[in-house]
Short mmCIF file of C-alpha atoms and ligand atoms in Angstrom, two decimals:
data_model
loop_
_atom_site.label_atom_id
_atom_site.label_comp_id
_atom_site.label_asym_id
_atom_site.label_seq_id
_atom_site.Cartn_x
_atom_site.Cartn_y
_atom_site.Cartn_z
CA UNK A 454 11.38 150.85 114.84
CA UNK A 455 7.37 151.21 114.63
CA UNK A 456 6.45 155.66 113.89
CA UNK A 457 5.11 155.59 117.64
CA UNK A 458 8.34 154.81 119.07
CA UNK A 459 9.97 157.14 116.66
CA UNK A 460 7.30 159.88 118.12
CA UNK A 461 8.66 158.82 121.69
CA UNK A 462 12.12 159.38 120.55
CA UNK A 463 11.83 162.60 119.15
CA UNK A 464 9.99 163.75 122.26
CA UNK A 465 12.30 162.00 124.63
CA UNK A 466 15.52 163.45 122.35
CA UNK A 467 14.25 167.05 122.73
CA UNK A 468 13.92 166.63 126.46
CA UNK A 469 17.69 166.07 126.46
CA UNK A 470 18.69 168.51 124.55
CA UNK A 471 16.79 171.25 126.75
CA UNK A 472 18.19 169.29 129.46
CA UNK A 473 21.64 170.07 128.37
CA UNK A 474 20.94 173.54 127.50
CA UNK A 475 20.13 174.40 130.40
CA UNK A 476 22.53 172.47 132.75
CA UNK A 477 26.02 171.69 130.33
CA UNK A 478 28.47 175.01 129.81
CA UNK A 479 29.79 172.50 127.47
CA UNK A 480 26.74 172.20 125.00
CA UNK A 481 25.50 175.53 125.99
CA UNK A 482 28.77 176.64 124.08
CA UNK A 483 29.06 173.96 121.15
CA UNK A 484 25.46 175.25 120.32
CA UNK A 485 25.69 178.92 120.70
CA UNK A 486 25.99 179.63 116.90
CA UNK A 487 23.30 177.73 115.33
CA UNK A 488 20.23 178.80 113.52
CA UNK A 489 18.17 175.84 114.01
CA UNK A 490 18.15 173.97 117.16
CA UNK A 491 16.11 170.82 115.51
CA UNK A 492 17.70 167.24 116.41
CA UNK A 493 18.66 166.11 113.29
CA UNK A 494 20.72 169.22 112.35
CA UNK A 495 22.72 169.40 115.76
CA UNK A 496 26.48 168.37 115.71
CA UNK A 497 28.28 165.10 116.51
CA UNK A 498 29.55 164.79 119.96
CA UNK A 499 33.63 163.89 119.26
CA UNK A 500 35.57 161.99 121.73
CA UNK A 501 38.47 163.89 121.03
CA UNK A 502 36.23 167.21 122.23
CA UNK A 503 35.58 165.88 125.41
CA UNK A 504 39.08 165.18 126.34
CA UNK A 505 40.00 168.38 125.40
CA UNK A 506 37.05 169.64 127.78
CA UNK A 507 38.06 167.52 130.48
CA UNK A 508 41.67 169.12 130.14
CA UNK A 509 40.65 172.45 129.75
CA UNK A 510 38.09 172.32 132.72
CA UNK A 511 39.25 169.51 135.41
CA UNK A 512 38.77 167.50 137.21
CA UNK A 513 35.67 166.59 135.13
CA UNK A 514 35.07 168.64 132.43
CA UNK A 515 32.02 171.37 131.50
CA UNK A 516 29.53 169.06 130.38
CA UNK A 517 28.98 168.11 134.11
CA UNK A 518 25.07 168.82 134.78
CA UNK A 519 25.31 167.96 138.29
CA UNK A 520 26.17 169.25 141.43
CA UNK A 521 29.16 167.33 142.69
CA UNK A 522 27.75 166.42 146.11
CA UNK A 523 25.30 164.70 143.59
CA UNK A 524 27.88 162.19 141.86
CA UNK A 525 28.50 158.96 143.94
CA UNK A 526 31.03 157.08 141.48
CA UNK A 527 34.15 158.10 139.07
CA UNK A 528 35.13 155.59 136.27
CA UNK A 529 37.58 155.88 133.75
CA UNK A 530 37.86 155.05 130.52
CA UNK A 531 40.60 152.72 129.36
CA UNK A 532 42.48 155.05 126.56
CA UNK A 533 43.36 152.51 124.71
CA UNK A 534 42.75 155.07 121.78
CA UNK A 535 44.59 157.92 123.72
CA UNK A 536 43.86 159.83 126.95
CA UNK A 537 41.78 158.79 129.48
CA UNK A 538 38.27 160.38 130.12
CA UNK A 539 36.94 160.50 133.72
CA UNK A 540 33.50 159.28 133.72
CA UNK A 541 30.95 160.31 136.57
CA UNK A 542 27.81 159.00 137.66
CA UNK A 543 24.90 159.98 139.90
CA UNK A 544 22.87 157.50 142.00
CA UNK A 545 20.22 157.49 138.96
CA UNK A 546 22.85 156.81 136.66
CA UNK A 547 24.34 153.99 138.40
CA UNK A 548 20.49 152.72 139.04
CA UNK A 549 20.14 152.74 134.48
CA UNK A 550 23.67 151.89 133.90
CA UNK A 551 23.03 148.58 136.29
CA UNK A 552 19.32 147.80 135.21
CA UNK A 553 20.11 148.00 131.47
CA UNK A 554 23.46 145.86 132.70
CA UNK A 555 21.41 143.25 134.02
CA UNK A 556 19.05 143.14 130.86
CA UNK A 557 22.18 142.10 128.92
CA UNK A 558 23.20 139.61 131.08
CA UNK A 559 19.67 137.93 131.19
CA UNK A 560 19.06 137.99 127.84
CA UNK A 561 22.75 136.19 127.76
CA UNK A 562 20.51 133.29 129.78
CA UNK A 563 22.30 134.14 133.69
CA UNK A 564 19.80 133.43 136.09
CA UNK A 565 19.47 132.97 139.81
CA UNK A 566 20.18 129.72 139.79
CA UNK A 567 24.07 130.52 138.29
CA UNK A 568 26.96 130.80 140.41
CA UNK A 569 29.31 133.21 138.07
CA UNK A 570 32.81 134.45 138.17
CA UNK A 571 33.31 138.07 137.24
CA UNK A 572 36.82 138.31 135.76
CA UNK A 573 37.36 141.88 134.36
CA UNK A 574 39.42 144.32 136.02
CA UNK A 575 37.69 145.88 139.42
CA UNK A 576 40.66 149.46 138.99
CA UNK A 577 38.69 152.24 137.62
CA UNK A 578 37.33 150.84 134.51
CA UNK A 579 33.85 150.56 134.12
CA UNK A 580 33.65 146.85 133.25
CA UNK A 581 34.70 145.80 136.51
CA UNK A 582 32.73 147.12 139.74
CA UNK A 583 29.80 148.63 137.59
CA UNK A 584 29.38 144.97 135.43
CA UNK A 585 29.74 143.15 138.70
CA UNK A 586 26.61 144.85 140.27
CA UNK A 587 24.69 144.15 136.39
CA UNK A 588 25.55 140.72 136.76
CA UNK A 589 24.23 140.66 140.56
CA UNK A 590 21.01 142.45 139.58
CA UNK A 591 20.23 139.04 138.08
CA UNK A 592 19.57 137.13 140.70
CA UNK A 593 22.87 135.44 140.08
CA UNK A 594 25.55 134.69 142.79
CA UNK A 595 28.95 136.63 141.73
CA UNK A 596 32.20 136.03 142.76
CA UNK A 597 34.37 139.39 142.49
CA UNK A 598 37.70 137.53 141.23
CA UNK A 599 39.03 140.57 138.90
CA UNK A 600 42.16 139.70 137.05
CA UNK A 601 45.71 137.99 137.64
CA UNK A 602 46.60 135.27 139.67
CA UNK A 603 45.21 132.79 137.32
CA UNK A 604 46.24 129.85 139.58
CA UNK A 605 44.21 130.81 142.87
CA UNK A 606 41.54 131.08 140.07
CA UNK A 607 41.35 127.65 138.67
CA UNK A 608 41.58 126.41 142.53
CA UNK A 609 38.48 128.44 143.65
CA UNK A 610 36.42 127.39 140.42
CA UNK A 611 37.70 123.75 141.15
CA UNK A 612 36.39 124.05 145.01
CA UNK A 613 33.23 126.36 144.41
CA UNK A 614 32.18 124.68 141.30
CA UNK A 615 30.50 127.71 139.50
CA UNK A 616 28.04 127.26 136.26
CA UNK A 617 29.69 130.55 134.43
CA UNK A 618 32.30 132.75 133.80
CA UNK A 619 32.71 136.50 132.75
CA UNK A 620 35.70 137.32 130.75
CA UNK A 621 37.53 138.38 127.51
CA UNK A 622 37.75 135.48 125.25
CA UNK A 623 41.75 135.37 124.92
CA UNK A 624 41.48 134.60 128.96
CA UNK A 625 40.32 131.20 128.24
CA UNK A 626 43.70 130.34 126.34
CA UNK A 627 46.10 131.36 129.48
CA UNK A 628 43.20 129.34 131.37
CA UNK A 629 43.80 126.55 129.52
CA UNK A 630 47.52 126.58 129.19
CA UNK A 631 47.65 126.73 132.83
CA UNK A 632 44.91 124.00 133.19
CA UNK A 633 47.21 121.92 131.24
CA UNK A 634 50.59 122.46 132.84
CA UNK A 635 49.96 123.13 136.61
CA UNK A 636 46.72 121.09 137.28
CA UNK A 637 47.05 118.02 134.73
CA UNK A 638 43.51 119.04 133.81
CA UNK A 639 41.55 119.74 130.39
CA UNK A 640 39.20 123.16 129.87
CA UNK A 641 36.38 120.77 130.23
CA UNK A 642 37.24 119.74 134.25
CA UNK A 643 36.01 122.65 134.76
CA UNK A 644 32.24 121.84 134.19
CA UNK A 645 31.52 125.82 133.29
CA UNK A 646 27.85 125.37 131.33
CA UNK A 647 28.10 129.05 130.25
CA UNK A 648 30.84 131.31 128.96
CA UNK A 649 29.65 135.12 129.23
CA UNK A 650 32.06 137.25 126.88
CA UNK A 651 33.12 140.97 126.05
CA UNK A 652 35.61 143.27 125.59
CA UNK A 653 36.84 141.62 122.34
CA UNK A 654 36.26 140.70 119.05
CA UNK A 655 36.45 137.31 117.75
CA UNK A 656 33.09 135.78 118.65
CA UNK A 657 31.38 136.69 115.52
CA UNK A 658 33.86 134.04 113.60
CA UNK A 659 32.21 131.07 114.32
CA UNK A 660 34.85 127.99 113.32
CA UNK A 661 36.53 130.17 116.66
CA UNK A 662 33.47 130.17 118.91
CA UNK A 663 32.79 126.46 117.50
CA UNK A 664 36.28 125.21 118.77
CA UNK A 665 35.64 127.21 122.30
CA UNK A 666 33.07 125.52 123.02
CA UNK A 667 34.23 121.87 122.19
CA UNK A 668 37.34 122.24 123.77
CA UNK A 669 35.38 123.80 127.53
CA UNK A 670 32.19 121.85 126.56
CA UNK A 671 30.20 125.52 127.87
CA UNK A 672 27.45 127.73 125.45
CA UNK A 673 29.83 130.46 124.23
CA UNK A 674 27.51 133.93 124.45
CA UNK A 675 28.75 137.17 123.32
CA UNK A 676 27.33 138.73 126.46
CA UNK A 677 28.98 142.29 127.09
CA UNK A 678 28.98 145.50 124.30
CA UNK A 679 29.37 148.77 125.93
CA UNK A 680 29.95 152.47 125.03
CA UNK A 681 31.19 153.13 128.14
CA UNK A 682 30.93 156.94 127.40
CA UNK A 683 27.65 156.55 126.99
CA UNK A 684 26.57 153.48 128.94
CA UNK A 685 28.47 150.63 130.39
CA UNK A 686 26.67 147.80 128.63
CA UNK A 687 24.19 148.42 125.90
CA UNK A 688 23.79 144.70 123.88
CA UNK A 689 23.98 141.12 124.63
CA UNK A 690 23.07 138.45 122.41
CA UNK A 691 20.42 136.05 123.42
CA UNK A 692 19.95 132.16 122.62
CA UNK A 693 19.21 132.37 119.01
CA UNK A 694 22.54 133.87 119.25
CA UNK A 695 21.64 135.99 115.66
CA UNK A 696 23.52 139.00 116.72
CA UNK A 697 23.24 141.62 119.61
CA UNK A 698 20.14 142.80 120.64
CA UNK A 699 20.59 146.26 121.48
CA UNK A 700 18.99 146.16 124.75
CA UNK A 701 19.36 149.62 125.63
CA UNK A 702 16.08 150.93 123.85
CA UNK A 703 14.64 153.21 127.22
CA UNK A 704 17.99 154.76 127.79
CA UNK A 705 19.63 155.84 124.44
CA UNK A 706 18.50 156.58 121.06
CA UNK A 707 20.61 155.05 118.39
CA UNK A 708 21.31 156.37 114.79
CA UNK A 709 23.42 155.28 112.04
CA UNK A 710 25.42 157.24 109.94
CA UNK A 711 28.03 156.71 106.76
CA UNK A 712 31.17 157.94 108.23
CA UNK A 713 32.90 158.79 105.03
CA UNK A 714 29.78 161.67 104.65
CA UNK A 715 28.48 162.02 107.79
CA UNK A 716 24.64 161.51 106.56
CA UNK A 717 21.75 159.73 107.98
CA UNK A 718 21.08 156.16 107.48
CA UNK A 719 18.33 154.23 107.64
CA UNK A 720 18.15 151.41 110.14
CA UNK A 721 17.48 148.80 107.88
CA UNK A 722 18.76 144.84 108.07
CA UNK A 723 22.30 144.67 105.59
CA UNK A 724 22.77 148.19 106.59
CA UNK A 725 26.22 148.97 107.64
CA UNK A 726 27.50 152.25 109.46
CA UNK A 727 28.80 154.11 112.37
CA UNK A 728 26.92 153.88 115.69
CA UNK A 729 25.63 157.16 117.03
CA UNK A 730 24.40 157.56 120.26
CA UNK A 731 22.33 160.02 122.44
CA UNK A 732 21.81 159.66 125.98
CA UNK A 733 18.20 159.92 127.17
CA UNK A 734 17.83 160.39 130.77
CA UNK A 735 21.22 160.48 132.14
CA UNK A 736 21.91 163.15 134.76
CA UNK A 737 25.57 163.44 135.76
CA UNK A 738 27.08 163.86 132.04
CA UNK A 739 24.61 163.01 129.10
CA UNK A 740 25.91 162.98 125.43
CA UNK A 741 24.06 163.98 122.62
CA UNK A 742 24.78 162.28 119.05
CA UNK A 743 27.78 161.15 120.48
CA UNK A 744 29.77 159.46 117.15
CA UNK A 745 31.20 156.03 118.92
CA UNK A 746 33.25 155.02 115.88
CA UNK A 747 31.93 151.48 115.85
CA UNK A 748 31.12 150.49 112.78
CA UNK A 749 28.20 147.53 112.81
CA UNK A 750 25.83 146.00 110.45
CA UNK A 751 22.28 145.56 111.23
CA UNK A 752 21.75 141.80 111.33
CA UNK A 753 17.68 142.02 112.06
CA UNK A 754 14.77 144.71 112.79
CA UNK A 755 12.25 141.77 112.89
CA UNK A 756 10.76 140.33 116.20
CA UNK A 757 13.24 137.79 117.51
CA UNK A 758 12.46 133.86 118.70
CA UNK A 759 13.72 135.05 122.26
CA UNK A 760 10.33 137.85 122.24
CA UNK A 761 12.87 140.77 122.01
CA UNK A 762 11.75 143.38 119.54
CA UNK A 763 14.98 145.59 119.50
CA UNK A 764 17.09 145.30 116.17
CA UNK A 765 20.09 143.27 116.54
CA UNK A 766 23.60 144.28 115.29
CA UNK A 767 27.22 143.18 115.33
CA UNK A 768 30.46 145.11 115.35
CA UNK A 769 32.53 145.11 112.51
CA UNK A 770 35.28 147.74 113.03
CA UNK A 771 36.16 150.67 113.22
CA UNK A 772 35.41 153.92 111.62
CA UNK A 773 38.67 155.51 112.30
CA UNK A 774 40.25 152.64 110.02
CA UNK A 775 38.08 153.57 107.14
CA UNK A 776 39.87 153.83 103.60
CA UNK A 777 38.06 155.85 100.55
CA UNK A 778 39.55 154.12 97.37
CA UNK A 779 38.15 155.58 94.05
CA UNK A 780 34.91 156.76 96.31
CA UNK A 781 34.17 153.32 97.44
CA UNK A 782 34.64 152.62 101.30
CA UNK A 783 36.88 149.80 102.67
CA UNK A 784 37.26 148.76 106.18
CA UNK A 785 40.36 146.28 106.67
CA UNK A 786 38.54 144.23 109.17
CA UNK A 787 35.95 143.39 106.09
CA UNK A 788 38.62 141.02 104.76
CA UNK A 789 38.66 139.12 108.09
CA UNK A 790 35.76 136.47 106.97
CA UNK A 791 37.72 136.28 103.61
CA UNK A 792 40.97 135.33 104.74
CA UNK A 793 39.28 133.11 107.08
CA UNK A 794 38.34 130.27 104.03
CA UNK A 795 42.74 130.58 103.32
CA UNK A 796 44.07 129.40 106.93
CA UNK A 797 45.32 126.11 105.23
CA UNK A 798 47.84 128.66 103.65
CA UNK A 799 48.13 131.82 105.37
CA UNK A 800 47.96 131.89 109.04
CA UNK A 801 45.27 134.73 108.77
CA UNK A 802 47.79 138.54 110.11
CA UNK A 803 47.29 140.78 107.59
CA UNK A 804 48.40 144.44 106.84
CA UNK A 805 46.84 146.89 104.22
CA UNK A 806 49.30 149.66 102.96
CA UNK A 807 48.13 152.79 101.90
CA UNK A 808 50.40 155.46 100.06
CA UNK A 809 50.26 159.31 101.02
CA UNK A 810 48.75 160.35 97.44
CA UNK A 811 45.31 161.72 97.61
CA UNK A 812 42.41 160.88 96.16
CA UNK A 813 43.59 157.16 97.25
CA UNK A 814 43.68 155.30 93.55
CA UNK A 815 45.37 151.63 95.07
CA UNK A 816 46.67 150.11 98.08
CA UNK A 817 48.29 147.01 99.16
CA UNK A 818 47.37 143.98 101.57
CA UNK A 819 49.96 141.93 102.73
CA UNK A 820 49.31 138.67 104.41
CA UNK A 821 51.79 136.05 105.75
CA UNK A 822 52.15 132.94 103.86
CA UNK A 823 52.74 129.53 106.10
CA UNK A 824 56.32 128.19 105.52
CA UNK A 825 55.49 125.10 104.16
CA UNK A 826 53.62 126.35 100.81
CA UNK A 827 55.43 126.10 97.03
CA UNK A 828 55.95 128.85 95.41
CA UNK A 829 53.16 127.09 92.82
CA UNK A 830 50.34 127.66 96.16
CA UNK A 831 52.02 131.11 96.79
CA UNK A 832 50.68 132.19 93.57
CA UNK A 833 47.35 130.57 93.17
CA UNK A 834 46.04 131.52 97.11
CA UNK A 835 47.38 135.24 96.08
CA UNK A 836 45.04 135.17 92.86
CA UNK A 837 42.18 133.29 94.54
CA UNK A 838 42.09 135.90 97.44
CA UNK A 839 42.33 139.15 95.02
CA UNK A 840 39.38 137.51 92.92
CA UNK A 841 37.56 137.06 96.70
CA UNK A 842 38.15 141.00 98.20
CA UNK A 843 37.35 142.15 94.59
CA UNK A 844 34.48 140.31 93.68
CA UNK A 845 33.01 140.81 97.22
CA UNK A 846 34.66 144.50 98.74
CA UNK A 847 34.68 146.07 94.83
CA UNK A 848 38.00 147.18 95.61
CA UNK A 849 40.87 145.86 93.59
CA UNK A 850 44.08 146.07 95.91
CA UNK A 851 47.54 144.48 95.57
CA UNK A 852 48.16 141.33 97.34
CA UNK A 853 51.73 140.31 98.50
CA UNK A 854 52.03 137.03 100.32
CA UNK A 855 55.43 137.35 102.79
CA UNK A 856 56.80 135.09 105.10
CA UNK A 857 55.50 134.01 108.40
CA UNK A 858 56.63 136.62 111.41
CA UNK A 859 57.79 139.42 108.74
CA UNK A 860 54.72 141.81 109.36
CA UNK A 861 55.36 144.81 111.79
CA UNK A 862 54.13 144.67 115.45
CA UNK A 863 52.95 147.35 117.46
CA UNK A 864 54.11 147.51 121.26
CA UNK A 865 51.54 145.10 122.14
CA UNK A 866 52.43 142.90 120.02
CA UNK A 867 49.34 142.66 117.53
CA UNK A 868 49.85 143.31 113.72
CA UNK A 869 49.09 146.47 112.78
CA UNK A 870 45.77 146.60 110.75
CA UNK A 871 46.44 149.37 108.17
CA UNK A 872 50.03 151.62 107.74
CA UNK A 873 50.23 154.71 105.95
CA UNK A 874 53.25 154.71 104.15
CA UNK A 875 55.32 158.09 103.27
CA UNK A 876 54.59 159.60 99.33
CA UNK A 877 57.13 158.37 97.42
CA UNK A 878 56.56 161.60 95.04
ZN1 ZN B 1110 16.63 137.26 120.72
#
């Protein structure tokens, strides 16, 4: 970020906050007791305190700067991490949310000339209408197919031919296991050239985006990061495919913080910390150092092949996962790219295990073996991966290896990342 724009910033920052002193109950209140109304010293914004708002104060909650007449859409947000919040936009706001939308998606390589299939779900969730007018903003012709009846779909790409797709990645496996036993065909009959992706991890591991895109014979783009609180889409990679430019640069100023203190840090490339982010011009409900629990790592702040000049980033977990051991800070999804060079001998679920003690002095990561290794292999992957996360995470955990299947599911059926077990004082 060059000191001008960080001059624009600043001014554009303040106009948001007397924005939302004058028009938000909410941050009227949150800000009533402090002596210095300067950026950098305001509060985080906390999802959790804007459910409770929205609770307290339906149907929309007190931050609302609008008058309602004003508001022509109501999203939701999934609540995958607990209650739903109810999100509402004005015509202005739909007008950024879209342009900013359509940034992504170009910078993903859609252009008129594509004929795309928009695959997320159209009920309530922000993904689905409001991503289907970003990817129309294009130029590009969309077809509004939503989710489910996976069949019909196949037909109408097999008839209409498309050049793209918009999806989660784990889509293309019930795509292709339906390819294979209903239409006798391979992911490649499909003649997609580009695969437009979001919603999901996964794409950053590239032996997985490698085998995607042999096996459908499409570019494989990671096309679709979104705070939805904040804005719908706000990155995309583009063709050098060196991370995700964060394309939302007139609309939101980013910071970076260490979650485990809560202090500034600089955007710098290697850096890695929790994405904060304050709405600049929204009107309906704008959020001001709004903490979105993403953890990334800044891959670049140079000037990128594509022309872009905005740093790129990628996701690497979440903050709410983080672990203090001995005052260093772990993330379990850091061991994902370790465990990745073991798949010959564990099939890659893993668990960490933390005990109730505080400070936190050790933990444990368990990781299913494959059925077929000696108990010689056992031993020597379990050494060769504790020499790996130590050397590399400067944490020095237990490792258990334990038999394929044995690690405990949540309801949807994924491993769960990180249990905290009871004291055993
Ligand atoms: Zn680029």
């Amino acid at each position: 970020m060059s000191l001008s724009s960080v001059g624009l910033y600043l001014s554009a920052v303040n106009q948001t906050v007397a924005y939302v002193l004058e028009k938000s109950t909410f941050y009227k209140r949150k800000y009533s007791n402090l002596q210095s109304l300067e950026f950098k010293n305001l509060p985080f914004t906390e999802k959790n305190e804007l459910l409770l708002d929205q609770e307290q104060n339906p149907p929309l909650g007190s931050n609302l700067c609008v008058d309602p007449a004003k508001l022509i859409r109501i999203h939701r947000t999934s609540g995958s991490s607990g209650r739903p919040l109810f999100l509402a936009l004005s015509k202005q706001d739909v007008d950024t949310t879209t342009e900013v939308g359509r940034d992504c998606f170009t910078s993903a390589g859609l252009t008129p000339n594509d004929v795309v299939f928009h695959c997320l779900n159209y009920c309530l969730w922000i993904g689905g209408y409001t991503d289907h007018q970003s990817l129309e903003r294009t130029g590009a012709t969309v077809i509004p197919f939503g989710t489910g009846n996976s069949i019909h779909l196949i037909e109408s790409i097999l008839h209409l031919k498309p050049t793209a797709i918009h999806c989660t990645p784990s889509y293309l496996s019930r795509l292709e296991f339906l390819l294979k036993n209903e239409f006798a065909k391979k992911p490649r009959d499909l003649g997609l050239a580009k695969g437009l992706f979001g919603g999901e991890g996964g794409l950053d591991n590239s032996t997985f985006r490698q085998s995607l895109e042999e096996k459908w014979g499409m570019s494989v783009i990671n096309a679709n990061y979104g705070v939805s609180d904040v804005l719908s889409m706000i990155g995309s990679e583009c063709g050098a495919r060196v991370g995700l430019h964060f394309i939302a640069e007139k609309y939101l100023y980013p910071e970076l913080i260490d979650p485990a203190t809560l202090t500034h840090m600089p955007m710098a490339q290697g850096a890695v910390g929790e994405l904060v982010l304050t709405n600049l011009k929204k009107e309906a409900q704008p959020l001001v150092r709004f903490r979105t629990r993403d953890l990334i790592e800044i891959v670049s702040t140079d000037a990128c092949t594509c022309g872009r000049t905005s740093f790129r980033f990628r996701v690497v977990g979440r903050t709410d996962d983080l672990i203090v051991v001995k005052g260093v800070n772990f993330f379990p999804s850091s061991i994902v790219s370790i465990v990745a060079a073991f798949l010959e001998a564990i099939n890659g679920e893993f668990q960490v295990r933390v005990g109730q003690n505080r400070p936190i002095e050790t933990f444990a990561i368990l990781l299913e073996a494959r059925t077929h290794l000696s108990a010689a292999s056992v031993e020597a992957t379990r050494a060769a991966i504790h020499h790996q996360i130590h050397s590399k995470l400067f944490v020095n955990p237990t490792i258990i290896l334990v038999p394929e299947g044995s690690l405990e599911k949540s309801v949807d059926g994924k491993t769960k990342k990180v249990v905290w077990e009871e004291s055993r004082e």
